[in-house]
mmCIF file with all atom_site columns, C-alpha atoms in Angstrom:
data_model
loop_
_atom_site.group_PDB
_atom_site.id
_atom_site.type_symbol
_atom_site.label_atom_id
_atom_site.label_alt_id
_atom_site.label_comp_id
_atom_site.label_asym_id
_atom_site.label_entity_id
_atom_site.label_seq_id
_atom_site.pdbx_PDB_ins_code
_atom_site.Cartn_x
_atom_site.Cartn_y
_atom_site.Cartn_z
_atom_site.occupancy
_atom_site.B_iso_or_equiv
_atom_site.pdbx_formal_charge
_atom_site.auth_seq_id
_atom_site.auth_comp_id
_atom_site.auth_asym_id
_atom_site.auth_atom_id
_atom_site.pdbx_PDB_model_num
ATOM 1   C CA . GLU A 1 1   ? 112.412 72.937  63.672 1.00 0.00 ? 17  GLU A CA 1
ATOM 2   C CA . PRO A 1 2   ? 113.885 73.134  60.145 1.00 0.00 ? 18  PRO A CA 1
ATOM 3   C CA . GLU A 1 3   ? 117.647 73.328  59.980 1.00 0.00 ? 19  GLU A CA 1
ATOM 4   C CA . VAL A 1 4   ? 120.493 73.741  57.533 1.00 0.00 ? 20  VAL A CA 1
ATOM 5   C CA . THR A 1 5   ? 122.516 70.585  57.024 1.00 0.00 ? 21  THR A CA 1
ATOM 6   C CA . GLN A 1 6   ? 126.046 70.229  55.690 1.00 0.00 ? 22  GLN A CA 1
ATOM 7   C CA . THR A 1 7   ? 128.128 67.340  54.442 1.00 0.00 ? 23  THR A CA 1
ATOM 8   C CA . PRO A 1 8   ? 130.702 66.132  55.064 1.00 0.00 ? 24  PRO A CA 1
ATOM 9   C CA . SER A 1 9   ? 131.305 67.176  58.660 1.00 0.00 ? 25  SER A CA 1
ATOM 10  C CA . HIS A 1 10  ? 135.055 66.760  58.148 1.00 0.00 ? 26  HIS A CA 1
ATOM 11  C CA . GLN A 1 11  ? 137.179 66.649  55.016 1.00 0.00 ? 27  GLN A CA 1
ATOM 12  C CA . VAL A 1 12  ? 140.897 66.104  54.690 1.00 0.00 ? 28  VAL A CA 1
ATOM 13  C CA . THR A 1 13  ? 142.482 66.774  51.319 1.00 0.00 ? 29  THR A CA 1
ATOM 14  C CA . GLN A 1 14  ? 145.858 67.241  49.709 1.00 0.00 ? 30  GLN A CA 1
ATOM 15  C CA . MET A 1 15  ? 146.971 70.651  48.531 1.00 0.00 ? 31  MET A CA 1
ATOM 16  C CA . GLY A 1 16  ? 145.949 71.200  44.928 1.00 0.00 ? 32  GLY A CA 1
ATOM 17  C CA . GLN A 1 17  ? 142.982 68.862  45.067 1.00 0.00 ? 33  GLN A CA 1
ATOM 18  C CA . GLU A 1 18  ? 139.406 69.912  44.380 1.00 0.00 ? 34  GLU A CA 1
ATOM 19  C CA . VAL A 1 19  ? 136.823 69.732  47.127 1.00 0.00 ? 35  VAL A CA 1
ATOM 20  C CA . ILE A 1 20  ? 133.071 70.162  47.064 1.00 0.00 ? 36  ILE A CA 1
ATOM 21  C CA . LEU A 1 21  ? 131.265 71.117  50.227 1.00 0.00 ? 37  LEU A CA 1
ATOM 22  C CA . ARG A 1 22  ? 127.558 70.428  50.281 1.00 0.00 ? 38  ARG A CA 1
ATOM 23  C CA . CYS A 1 23  ? 124.695 72.152  52.012 1.00 0.00 ? 39  CYS A CA 1
ATOM 24  C CA . VAL A 1 24  ? 120.968 71.665  52.157 1.00 0.00 ? 40  VAL A CA 1
ATOM 25  C CA . PRO A 1 25  ? 119.396 75.008  53.093 1.00 0.00 ? 41  PRO A CA 1
ATOM 26  C CA . ILE A 1 26  ? 116.076 75.318  54.842 1.00 0.00 ? 42  ILE A CA 1
ATOM 27  C CA . SER A 1 27  ? 113.261 74.530  52.465 1.00 0.00 ? 43  SER A CA 1
ATOM 28  C CA . ASN A 1 28  ? 111.593 77.609  50.944 1.00 0.00 ? 44  ASN A CA 1
ATOM 29  C CA . HIS A 1 29  ? 114.476 79.909  51.877 1.00 0.00 ? 45  HIS A CA 1
ATOM 30  C CA . LEU A 1 30  ? 115.545 82.220  49.080 1.00 0.00 ? 46  LEU A CA 1
ATOM 31  C CA . TYR A 1 31  ? 118.995 83.440  50.074 1.00 0.00 ? 47  TYR A CA 1
ATOM 32  C CA . PHE A 1 32  ? 122.035 81.261  50.524 1.00 0.00 ? 48  PHE A CA 1
ATOM 33  C CA . TYR A 1 33  ? 125.454 82.037  51.898 1.00 0.00 ? 49  TYR A CA 1
ATOM 34  C CA . TRP A 1 34  ? 128.864 80.596  52.563 1.00 0.00 ? 50  TRP A CA 1
ATOM 35  C CA . TYR A 1 35  ? 131.065 81.794  55.394 1.00 0.00 ? 51  TYR A CA 1
ATOM 36  C CA . ARG A 1 36  ? 134.320 80.447  56.709 1.00 0.00 ? 52  ARG A CA 1
ATOM 37  C CA . GLN A 1 37  ? 136.116 80.583  60.026 1.00 0.00 ? 53  GLN A CA 1
ATOM 38  C CA . ILE A 1 38  ? 139.805 79.886  60.296 1.00 0.00 ? 54  ILE A CA 1
ATOM 39  C CA . LEU A 1 39  ? 140.655 78.371  63.679 1.00 0.00 ? 55  LEU A CA 1
ATOM 40  C CA . GLY A 1 40  ? 140.673 81.056  66.353 1.00 0.00 ? 56  GLY A CA 1
ATOM 41  C CA . GLN A 1 41  ? 139.600 83.808  63.984 1.00 0.00 ? 57  GLN A CA 1
ATOM 42  C CA . LYS A 1 42  ? 136.419 85.635  62.996 1.00 0.00 ? 58  LYS A CA 1
ATOM 43  C CA . VAL A 1 43  ? 133.601 84.279  60.895 1.00 0.00 ? 59  VAL A CA 1
ATOM 44  C CA . GLU A 1 44  ? 134.178 85.688  57.401 1.00 0.00 ? 60  GLU A CA 1
ATOM 45  C CA . PHE A 1 45  ? 131.657 86.156  54.612 1.00 0.00 ? 61  PHE A CA 1
ATOM 46  C CA . LEU A 1 46  ? 132.486 84.441  51.332 1.00 0.00 ? 62  LEU A CA 1
ATOM 47  C CA . VAL A 1 47  ? 129.489 84.681  49.029 1.00 0.00 ? 63  VAL A CA 1
ATOM 48  C CA . SER A 1 48  ? 125.749 85.194  48.851 1.00 0.00 ? 64  SER A CA 1
ATOM 49  C CA . PHE A 1 49  ? 123.466 83.602  46.270 1.00 0.00 ? 65  PHE A CA 1
ATOM 50  C CA . TYR A 1 50  ? 119.960 84.483  45.174 1.00 0.00 ? 66  TYR A CA 1
ATOM 51  C CA . ASN A 1 51  ? 117.801 83.556  42.231 1.00 0.00 ? 67  ASN A CA 1
ATOM 52  C CA . ASN A 1 52  ? 120.474 81.245  40.863 1.00 0.00 ? 68  ASN A CA 1
ATOM 53  C CA . GLU A 1 53  ? 123.233 83.782  40.765 1.00 0.00 ? 69  GLU A CA 1
ATOM 54  C CA . ILE A 1 54  ? 125.846 85.319  43.008 1.00 0.00 ? 70  ILE A CA 1
ATOM 55  C CA . SER A 1 55  ? 124.580 88.465  44.741 1.00 0.00 ? 71  SER A CA 1
ATOM 56  C CA . GLU A 1 56  ? 127.789 89.464  46.461 1.00 0.00 ? 72  GLU A CA 1
ATOM 57  C CA . LYS A 1 57  ? 131.201 87.981  47.051 1.00 0.00 ? 73  LYS A CA 1
ATOM 58  C CA . SER A 1 58  ? 134.138 88.918  49.226 1.00 0.00 ? 74  SER A CA 1
ATOM 59  C CA . GLU A 1 59  ? 137.782 89.319  48.284 1.00 0.00 ? 75  GLU A CA 1
ATOM 60  C CA . ILE A 1 60  ? 138.384 85.828  49.628 1.00 0.00 ? 76  ILE A CA 1
ATOM 61  C CA . PHE A 1 61  ? 136.067 84.354  47.010 1.00 0.00 ? 77  PHE A CA 1
ATOM 62  C CA . ASP A 1 62  ? 138.510 84.339  44.105 1.00 0.00 ? 78  ASP A CA 1
ATOM 63  C CA . ASP A 1 63  ? 138.539 82.289  40.904 1.00 0.00 ? 79  ASP A CA 1
ATOM 64  C CA . GLN A 1 64  ? 139.342 79.126  42.855 1.00 0.00 ? 80  GLN A CA 1
ATOM 65  C CA . PHE A 1 65  ? 135.897 79.223  44.428 1.00 0.00 ? 81  PHE A CA 1
ATOM 66  C CA . SER A 1 66  ? 132.540 78.597  42.833 1.00 0.00 ? 82  SER A CA 1
ATOM 67  C CA . VAL A 1 67  ? 129.011 77.981  44.060 1.00 0.00 ? 83  VAL A CA 1
ATOM 68  C CA . GLU A 1 68  ? 126.153 76.127  42.515 1.00 0.00 ? 84  GLU A CA 1
ATOM 69  C CA . ARG A 1 69  ? 122.590 75.157  43.233 1.00 0.00 ? 85  ARG A CA 1
ATOM 70  C CA . PRO A 1 70  ? 122.430 72.023  41.116 1.00 0.00 ? 86  PRO A CA 1
ATOM 71  C CA . ASP A 1 71  ? 118.868 71.130  42.061 1.00 0.00 ? 87  ASP A CA 1
ATOM 72  C CA . GLY A 1 72  ? 116.044 72.424  44.207 1.00 0.00 ? 88  GLY A CA 1
ATOM 73  C CA . SER A 1 73  ? 117.608 71.471  47.500 1.00 0.00 ? 89  SER A CA 1
ATOM 74  C CA . ASN A 1 74  ? 121.408 71.451  47.423 1.00 0.00 ? 90  ASN A CA 1
ATOM 75  C CA . PHE A 1 75  ? 123.823 74.370  47.515 1.00 0.00 ? 91  PHE A CA 1
ATOM 76  C CA . THR A 1 76  ? 127.494 73.612  46.947 1.00 0.00 ? 92  THR A CA 1
ATOM 77  C CA . LEU A 1 77  ? 130.824 75.346  47.390 1.00 0.00 ? 93  LEU A CA 1
ATOM 78  C CA . LYS A 1 78  ? 133.670 74.122  45.206 1.00 0.00 ? 94  LYS A CA 1
ATOM 79  C CA . ILE A 1 79  ? 137.312 74.915  45.765 1.00 0.00 ? 95  ILE A CA 1
ATOM 80  C CA . ARG A 1 80  ? 139.162 73.953  42.574 1.00 0.00 ? 96  ARG A CA 1
ATOM 81  C CA . SER A 1 81  ? 142.733 73.740  43.796 1.00 0.00 ? 97  SER A CA 1
ATOM 82  C CA . THR A 1 82  ? 142.987 73.837  47.540 1.00 0.00 ? 98  THR A CA 1
ATOM 83  C CA . LYS A 1 83  ? 145.747 75.683  49.368 1.00 0.00 ? 99  LYS A CA 1
ATOM 84  C CA . LEU A 1 84  ? 147.004 75.212  52.893 1.00 0.00 ? 100 LEU A CA 1
ATOM 85  C CA . GLU A 1 85  ? 145.366 78.487  53.889 1.00 0.00 ? 101 GLU A CA 1
ATOM 86  C CA . ASP A 1 86  ? 141.949 77.165  52.844 1.00 0.00 ? 102 ASP A CA 1
ATOM 87  C CA . SER A 1 87  ? 141.938 75.049  55.995 1.00 0.00 ? 103 SER A CA 1
ATOM 88  C CA . ALA A 1 88  ? 138.987 76.324  57.976 1.00 0.00 ? 104 ALA A CA 1
ATOM 89  C CA . MET A 1 89  ? 135.456 75.627  59.114 1.00 0.00 ? 105 MET A CA 1
ATOM 90  C CA . TYR A 1 90  ? 133.017 76.388  56.288 1.00 0.00 ? 106 TYR A CA 1
ATOM 91  C CA . PHE A 1 91  ? 129.472 77.352  57.208 1.00 0.00 ? 107 PHE A CA 1
ATOM 92  C CA . CYS A 1 92  ? 126.480 77.439  54.935 1.00 0.00 ? 108 CYS A CA 1
ATOM 93  C CA . ALA A 1 93  ? 123.551 79.666  55.861 1.00 0.00 ? 109 ALA A CA 1
ATOM 94  C CA . SER A 1 94  ? 120.145 80.452  54.437 1.00 0.00 ? 110 SER A CA 1
ATOM 95  C CA . SER A 1 95  ? 117.516 83.091  55.042 1.00 0.00 ? 111 SER A CA 1
ATOM 96  C CA . ASP A 1 96  ? 114.054 84.150  53.986 1.00 0.00 ? 112 ASP A CA 1
ATOM 97  C CA . THR A 1 97  ? 112.499 87.574  54.230 1.00 0.00 ? 113 THR A CA 1
ATOM 98  C CA . ARG A 1 98  ? 109.196 86.939  52.582 1.00 0.00 ? 114 ARG A CA 1
ATOM 99  C CA . ASP A 1 99  ? 107.272 87.490  55.798 1.00 0.00 ? 115 ASP A CA 1
ATOM 100 C CA . GLY A 1 100 ? 107.131 91.212  55.024 1.00 0.00 ? 116 GLY A CA 1
ATOM 101 C CA . ARG A 1 101 ? 107.699 92.440  58.535 1.00 0.00 ? 117 ARG A CA 1
ATOM 102 C CA . GLY A 1 102 ? 110.501 94.718  57.430 1.00 0.00 ? 118 GLY A CA 1
ATOM 103 C CA . HIS A 1 103 ? 113.142 93.424  59.766 1.00 0.00 ? 119 HIS A CA 1
ATOM 104 C CA . ALA A 1 104 ? 116.687 92.425  59.035 1.00 0.00 ? 120 ALA A CA 1
ATOM 105 C CA . GLU A 1 105 ? 116.822 88.816  57.997 1.00 0.00 ? 121 GLU A CA 1
ATOM 106 C CA . THR A 1 106 ? 117.750 86.009  60.324 1.00 0.00 ? 122 THR A CA 1
ATOM 107 C CA . GLN A 1 107 ? 120.381 83.785  58.807 1.00 0.00 ? 123 GLN A CA 1
ATOM 108 C CA . TYR A 1 108 ? 120.291 80.145  59.839 1.00 0.00 ? 124 TYR A CA 1
ATOM 109 C CA . PHE A 1 109 ? 123.679 78.496  59.901 1.00 0.00 ? 125 PHE A CA 1
ATOM 110 C CA . GLY A 1 110 ? 124.559 74.887  59.353 1.00 0.00 ? 126 GLY A CA 1
ATOM 111 C CA . PRO A 1 111 ? 126.883 72.906  61.630 1.00 0.00 ? 127 PRO A CA 1
ATOM 112 C CA . GLY A 1 112 ? 129.834 73.453  59.311 1.00 0.00 ? 128 GLY A CA 1
ATOM 113 C CA . THR A 1 113 ? 132.376 71.387  57.416 1.00 0.00 ? 129 THR A CA 1
ATOM 114 C CA . ARG A 1 114 ? 135.863 71.306  58.853 1.00 0.00 ? 130 ARG A CA 1
ATOM 115 C CA . LEU A 1 115 ? 138.295 71.323  55.932 1.00 0.00 ? 131 LEU A CA 1
ATOM 116 C CA . LEU A 1 116 ? 141.913 70.411  56.480 1.00 0.00 ? 132 LEU A CA 1
ATOM 117 C CA . VAL A 1 117 ? 144.345 70.865  53.597 1.00 0.00 ? 133 VAL A CA 1
ATOM 118 C CA . LEU A 1 118 ? 147.634 69.019  53.949 1.00 0.00 ? 134 LEU A CA 1
ATOM 119 C CA . LEU B 2 1   ? 127.777 98.886  57.848 1.00 0.00 ? 12  LEU B CA 1
ATOM 120 C CA . ALA B 2 2   ? 128.383 100.342 61.293 1.00 0.00 ? 13  ALA B CA 1
ATOM 121 C CA . LYS B 2 3   ? 131.335 98.893  63.140 1.00 0.00 ? 14  LYS B CA 1
ATOM 122 C CA . THR B 2 4   ? 130.553 97.271  66.478 1.00 0.00 ? 15  THR B CA 1
ATOM 123 C CA . THR B 2 5   ? 132.680 97.191  69.608 1.00 0.00 ? 16  THR B CA 1
ATOM 124 C CA . GLN B 2 6   ? 132.116 94.772  72.466 1.00 0.00 ? 17  GLN B CA 1
ATOM 125 C CA . PRO B 2 7   ? 134.237 93.371  75.318 1.00 0.00 ? 18  PRO B CA 1
ATOM 126 C CA . ILE B 2 8   ? 136.564 90.549  74.350 1.00 0.00 ? 19  ILE B CA 1
ATOM 127 C CA . SER B 2 9   ? 135.607 88.389  77.301 1.00 0.00 ? 20  SER B CA 1
ATOM 128 C CA . MET B 2 10  ? 133.388 88.189  80.379 1.00 0.00 ? 21  MET B CA 1
ATOM 129 C CA . ASP B 2 11  ? 133.221 85.784  83.285 1.00 0.00 ? 22  ASP B CA 1
ATOM 130 C CA . SER B 2 12  ? 130.149 84.915  85.313 1.00 0.00 ? 23  SER B CA 1
ATOM 131 C CA . TYR B 2 13  ? 128.728 82.312  87.646 1.00 0.00 ? 24  TYR B CA 1
ATOM 132 C CA . GLU B 2 14  ? 125.700 80.123  87.274 1.00 0.00 ? 25  GLU B CA 1
ATOM 133 C CA . GLY B 2 15  ? 122.440 81.814  88.193 1.00 0.00 ? 26  GLY B CA 1
ATOM 134 C CA . GLN B 2 16  ? 123.706 85.339  87.605 1.00 0.00 ? 27  GLN B CA 1
ATOM 135 C CA . GLU B 2 17  ? 122.402 87.799  85.071 1.00 0.00 ? 28  GLU B CA 1
ATOM 136 C CA . VAL B 2 18  ? 124.908 88.719  82.384 1.00 0.00 ? 29  VAL B CA 1
ATOM 137 C CA . ASN B 2 19  ? 124.803 91.963  80.448 1.00 0.00 ? 30  ASN B CA 1
ATOM 138 C CA . ILE B 2 20  ? 126.976 92.375  77.367 1.00 0.00 ? 31  ILE B CA 1
ATOM 139 C CA . THR B 2 21  ? 127.121 95.875  75.946 1.00 0.00 ? 32  THR B CA 1
ATOM 140 C CA . CYS B 2 22  ? 127.928 96.685  72.363 1.00 0.00 ? 33  CYS B CA 1
ATOM 141 C CA . SER B 2 23  ? 128.593 100.072 70.827 1.00 0.00 ? 34  SER B CA 1
ATOM 142 C CA . HIS B 2 24  ? 127.649 100.917 67.248 1.00 0.00 ? 35  HIS B CA 1
ATOM 143 C CA . ASN B 2 25  ? 128.098 104.656 66.952 1.00 0.00 ? 36  ASN B CA 1
ATOM 144 C CA . ASN B 2 26  ? 127.551 104.870 63.201 1.00 0.00 ? 37  ASN B CA 1
ATOM 145 C CA . ILE B 2 27  ? 124.381 102.810 62.988 1.00 0.00 ? 38  ILE B CA 1
ATOM 146 C CA . ALA B 2 28  ? 122.151 103.807 60.065 1.00 0.00 ? 39  ALA B CA 1
ATOM 147 C CA . THR B 2 29  ? 118.402 104.359 60.026 1.00 0.00 ? 40  THR B CA 1
ATOM 148 C CA . ASN B 2 30  ? 117.667 101.090 58.253 1.00 0.00 ? 41  ASN B CA 1
ATOM 149 C CA . ASP B 2 31  ? 119.972 98.971  60.430 1.00 0.00 ? 42  ASP B CA 1
ATOM 150 C CA . TYR B 2 32  ? 118.844 96.455  62.999 1.00 0.00 ? 43  TYR B CA 1
ATOM 151 C CA . ILE B 2 33  ? 120.891 95.227  65.935 1.00 0.00 ? 44  ILE B CA 1
ATOM 152 C CA . THR B 2 34  ? 121.268 91.472  65.940 1.00 0.00 ? 45  THR B CA 1
ATOM 153 C CA . TRP B 2 35  ? 122.971 89.103  68.344 1.00 0.00 ? 46  TRP B CA 1
ATOM 154 C CA . TYR B 2 36  ? 124.272 85.644  67.531 1.00 0.00 ? 47  TYR B CA 1
ATOM 155 C CA . GLN B 2 37  ? 125.726 82.943  69.772 1.00 0.00 ? 48  GLN B CA 1
ATOM 156 C CA . GLN B 2 38  ? 128.417 80.473  68.766 1.00 0.00 ? 49  GLN B CA 1
ATOM 157 C CA . PHE B 2 39  ? 129.549 77.355  70.572 1.00 0.00 ? 50  PHE B CA 1
ATOM 158 C CA . PRO B 2 40  ? 132.943 75.823  69.707 1.00 0.00 ? 51  PRO B CA 1
ATOM 159 C CA . SER B 2 41  ? 132.943 74.007  66.363 1.00 0.00 ? 52  SER B CA 1
ATOM 160 C CA . GLN B 2 42  ? 129.345 74.990  65.642 1.00 0.00 ? 53  GLN B CA 1
ATOM 161 C CA . GLY B 2 43  ? 127.692 77.542  63.401 1.00 0.00 ? 54  GLY B CA 1
ATOM 162 C CA . PRO B 2 44  ? 126.473 80.860  64.790 1.00 0.00 ? 55  PRO B CA 1
ATOM 163 C CA . ARG B 2 45  ? 122.925 80.808  66.089 1.00 0.00 ? 56  ARG B CA 1
ATOM 164 C CA . PHE B 2 46  ? 120.515 83.758  66.091 1.00 0.00 ? 57  PHE B CA 1
ATOM 165 C CA . ILE B 2 47  ? 119.543 84.929  69.565 1.00 0.00 ? 58  ILE B CA 1
ATOM 166 C CA . ILE B 2 48  ? 117.638 88.182  69.285 1.00 0.00 ? 59  ILE B CA 1
ATOM 167 C CA . GLN B 2 49  ? 117.144 91.243  67.135 1.00 0.00 ? 60  GLN B CA 1
ATOM 168 C CA . GLY B 2 50  ? 115.848 94.729  67.804 1.00 0.00 ? 61  GLY B CA 1
ATOM 169 C CA . TYR B 2 51  ? 115.520 98.207  66.375 1.00 0.00 ? 62  TYR B CA 1
ATOM 170 C CA . LYS B 2 52  ? 114.824 100.340 69.431 1.00 0.00 ? 63  LYS B CA 1
ATOM 171 C CA . THR B 2 53  ? 113.669 100.163 73.084 1.00 0.00 ? 64  THR B CA 1
ATOM 172 C CA . LYS B 2 54  ? 113.419 96.670  74.514 1.00 0.00 ? 65  LYS B CA 1
ATOM 173 C CA . VAL B 2 55  ? 112.914 93.274  72.952 1.00 0.00 ? 66  VAL B CA 1
ATOM 174 C CA . THR B 2 56  ? 112.491 90.076  74.943 1.00 0.00 ? 67  THR B CA 1
ATOM 175 C CA . ASN B 2 57  ? 112.251 86.468  73.901 1.00 0.00 ? 68  ASN B CA 1
ATOM 176 C CA . GLU B 2 58  ? 112.536 83.146  75.695 1.00 0.00 ? 69  GLU B CA 1
ATOM 177 C CA . VAL B 2 59  ? 116.337 83.315  75.650 1.00 0.00 ? 70  VAL B CA 1
ATOM 178 C CA . ALA B 2 60  ? 117.361 86.927  76.215 1.00 0.00 ? 71  ALA B CA 1
ATOM 179 C CA . SER B 2 61  ? 116.449 90.583  76.357 1.00 0.00 ? 72  SER B CA 1
ATOM 180 C CA . LEU B 2 62  ? 117.870 93.343  74.223 1.00 0.00 ? 73  LEU B CA 1
ATOM 181 C CA . PHE B 2 63  ? 117.939 96.921  75.439 1.00 0.00 ? 74  PHE B CA 1
ATOM 182 C CA . ILE B 2 64  ? 118.466 99.706  72.922 1.00 0.00 ? 75  ILE B CA 1
ATOM 183 C CA . PRO B 2 65  ? 118.545 103.372 74.018 1.00 0.00 ? 76  PRO B CA 1
ATOM 184 C CA . ALA B 2 66  ? 116.846 106.083 72.020 1.00 0.00 ? 77  ALA B CA 1
ATOM 185 C CA . ASP B 2 67  ? 120.011 107.134 70.184 1.00 0.00 ? 78  ASP B CA 1
ATOM 186 C CA . ARG B 2 68  ? 120.636 103.491 69.148 1.00 0.00 ? 79  ARG B CA 1
ATOM 187 C CA . LYS B 2 69  ? 124.393 103.983 69.425 1.00 0.00 ? 80  LYS B CA 1
ATOM 188 C CA . SER B 2 70  ? 124.693 101.072 71.809 1.00 0.00 ? 81  SER B CA 1
ATOM 189 C CA . SER B 2 71  ? 122.787 97.994  72.856 1.00 0.00 ? 82  SER B CA 1
ATOM 190 C CA . THR B 2 72  ? 122.877 95.566  75.762 1.00 0.00 ? 83  THR B CA 1
ATOM 191 C CA . LEU B 2 73  ? 122.209 91.866  75.545 1.00 0.00 ? 84  LEU B CA 1
ATOM 192 C CA . SER B 2 74  ? 120.896 90.542  78.840 1.00 0.00 ? 85  SER B CA 1
ATOM 193 C CA . LEU B 2 75  ? 121.019 86.841  79.654 1.00 0.00 ? 86  LEU B CA 1
ATOM 194 C CA . PRO B 2 76  ? 118.983 86.046  82.766 1.00 0.00 ? 87  PRO B CA 1
ATOM 195 C CA . ARG B 2 77  ? 120.269 83.397  85.181 1.00 0.00 ? 88  ARG B CA 1
ATOM 196 C CA . VAL B 2 78  ? 123.044 81.958  83.043 1.00 0.00 ? 89  VAL B CA 1
ATOM 197 C CA . SER B 2 79  ? 124.086 78.332  83.236 1.00 0.00 ? 90  SER B CA 1
ATOM 198 C CA . LEU B 2 80  ? 127.251 76.493  82.241 1.00 0.00 ? 91  LEU B CA 1
ATOM 199 C CA . SER B 2 81  ? 125.696 75.810  78.842 1.00 0.00 ? 92  SER B CA 1
ATOM 200 C CA . ASP B 2 82  ? 125.628 79.543  78.095 1.00 0.00 ? 93  ASP B CA 1
ATOM 201 C CA . THR B 2 83  ? 129.421 79.521  77.810 1.00 0.00 ? 94  THR B CA 1
ATOM 202 C CA . ALA B 2 84  ? 129.920 80.661  74.218 1.00 0.00 ? 95  ALA B CA 1
ATOM 203 C CA . VAL B 2 85  ? 130.977 83.557  72.028 1.00 0.00 ? 96  VAL B CA 1
ATOM 204 C CA . TYR B 2 86  ? 128.332 86.257  71.613 1.00 0.00 ? 97  TYR B CA 1
ATOM 205 C CA . TYR B 2 87  ? 128.399 88.464  68.543 1.00 0.00 ? 98  TYR B CA 1
ATOM 206 C CA . CYS B 2 88  ? 126.762 91.850  68.188 1.00 0.00 ? 99  CYS B CA 1
ATOM 207 C CA . LEU B 2 89  ? 126.041 92.679  64.564 1.00 0.00 ? 100 LEU B CA 1
ATOM 208 C CA . VAL B 2 90  ? 124.393 95.501  62.703 1.00 0.00 ? 101 VAL B CA 1
ATOM 209 C CA . ALA B 2 91  ? 122.317 94.264  59.798 1.00 0.00 ? 102 ALA B CA 1
ATOM 210 C CA . HIS B 2 92  ? 120.422 96.057  57.055 1.00 0.00 ? 103 HIS B CA 1
ATOM 211 C CA . THR B 2 93  ? 116.697 95.639  56.660 1.00 0.00 ? 104 THR B CA 1
ATOM 212 C CA . GLY B 2 94  ? 115.732 93.056  54.097 1.00 0.00 ? 105 GLY B CA 1
ATOM 213 C CA . GLY B 2 95  ? 117.343 89.973  52.694 1.00 0.00 ? 106 GLY B CA 1
ATOM 214 C CA . GLY B 2 96  ? 120.515 88.870  51.013 1.00 0.00 ? 107 GLY B CA 1
ATOM 215 C CA . ASN B 2 97  ? 122.780 91.050  53.101 1.00 0.00 ? 108 ASN B CA 1
ATOM 216 C CA . LYS B 2 98  ? 126.033 89.606  54.355 1.00 0.00 ? 109 LYS B CA 1
ATOM 217 C CA . LEU B 2 99  ? 126.661 89.447  58.075 1.00 0.00 ? 110 LEU B CA 1
ATOM 218 C CA . THR B 2 100 ? 129.895 91.040  59.260 1.00 0.00 ? 111 THR B CA 1
ATOM 219 C CA . PHE B 2 101 ? 131.159 89.334  62.386 1.00 0.00 ? 112 PHE B CA 1
ATOM 220 C CA . GLY B 2 102 ? 133.600 90.899  64.792 1.00 0.00 ? 113 GLY B CA 1
ATOM 221 C CA . THR B 2 103 ? 135.616 89.038  67.378 1.00 0.00 ? 114 THR B CA 1
ATOM 222 C CA . GLY B 2 104 ? 132.642 88.754  69.709 1.00 0.00 ? 115 GLY B CA 1
ATOM 223 C CA . THR B 2 105 ? 132.544 88.400  73.487 1.00 0.00 ? 116 THR B CA 1
ATOM 224 C CA . GLN B 2 106 ? 133.705 85.120  74.961 1.00 0.00 ? 117 GLN B CA 1
ATOM 225 C CA . LEU B 2 107 ? 131.409 84.463  77.913 1.00 0.00 ? 118 LEU B CA 1
ATOM 226 C CA . LYS B 2 108 ? 132.626 81.921  80.431 1.00 0.00 ? 119 LYS B CA 1
ATOM 227 C CA . VAL B 2 109 ? 130.169 80.691  83.031 1.00 0.00 ? 120 VAL B CA 1
ATOM 228 C CA . GLU B 2 110 ? 131.472 78.825  86.051 1.00 0.00 ? 121 GLU B CA 1
ATOM 229 C CA . LEU B 2 111 ? 129.885 77.024  88.948 1.00 0.00 ? 122 LEU B CA 1
#
């Protein structure tokens, strides 16, 4: 079964450093997402991406964050200058609604990248 | 999107049927009810989705009454490996829509 993959699985960085989290969505999916989950808290939406541009972003997704689809397979989340409060599990997800059955999409989540900012 | 309310936690024993009820009083006409499962340190995983009446797959059943203001996820004969957080979400038809997660229901299955 196709799955979303993410690298690295763990990342430790110093406050103020830039980090890039990588994701390979399911092939042929059209919509891509980033979510995060701070330890013990809810899964929070960050951003959605479609047709090479951001579709929607949350208040969390400020100017320190950016997303990119540099080629036909990867989808990245960059945090330019990390803060302590960016420590969280970051999940990439992808979805595809081209089957035309008129249902709400199923989003497939990756295993996550655990980011620790010191 | 309609807000969902579900119990914070539930306990069960292996082999029992578990029913988790979720309320979504303000659900809209074009909303579907979707359930996800999350194990510790893993991404959420889709379980089942429905619009009305009953939906069944190899993992669970979803019961939705006619007014659609609530839904019940039914897990038949749970095992220890079903210990996880279960999220009830309301999602719009179509693609590209963010998922709004609540706190979910922590299900603990014991021997």
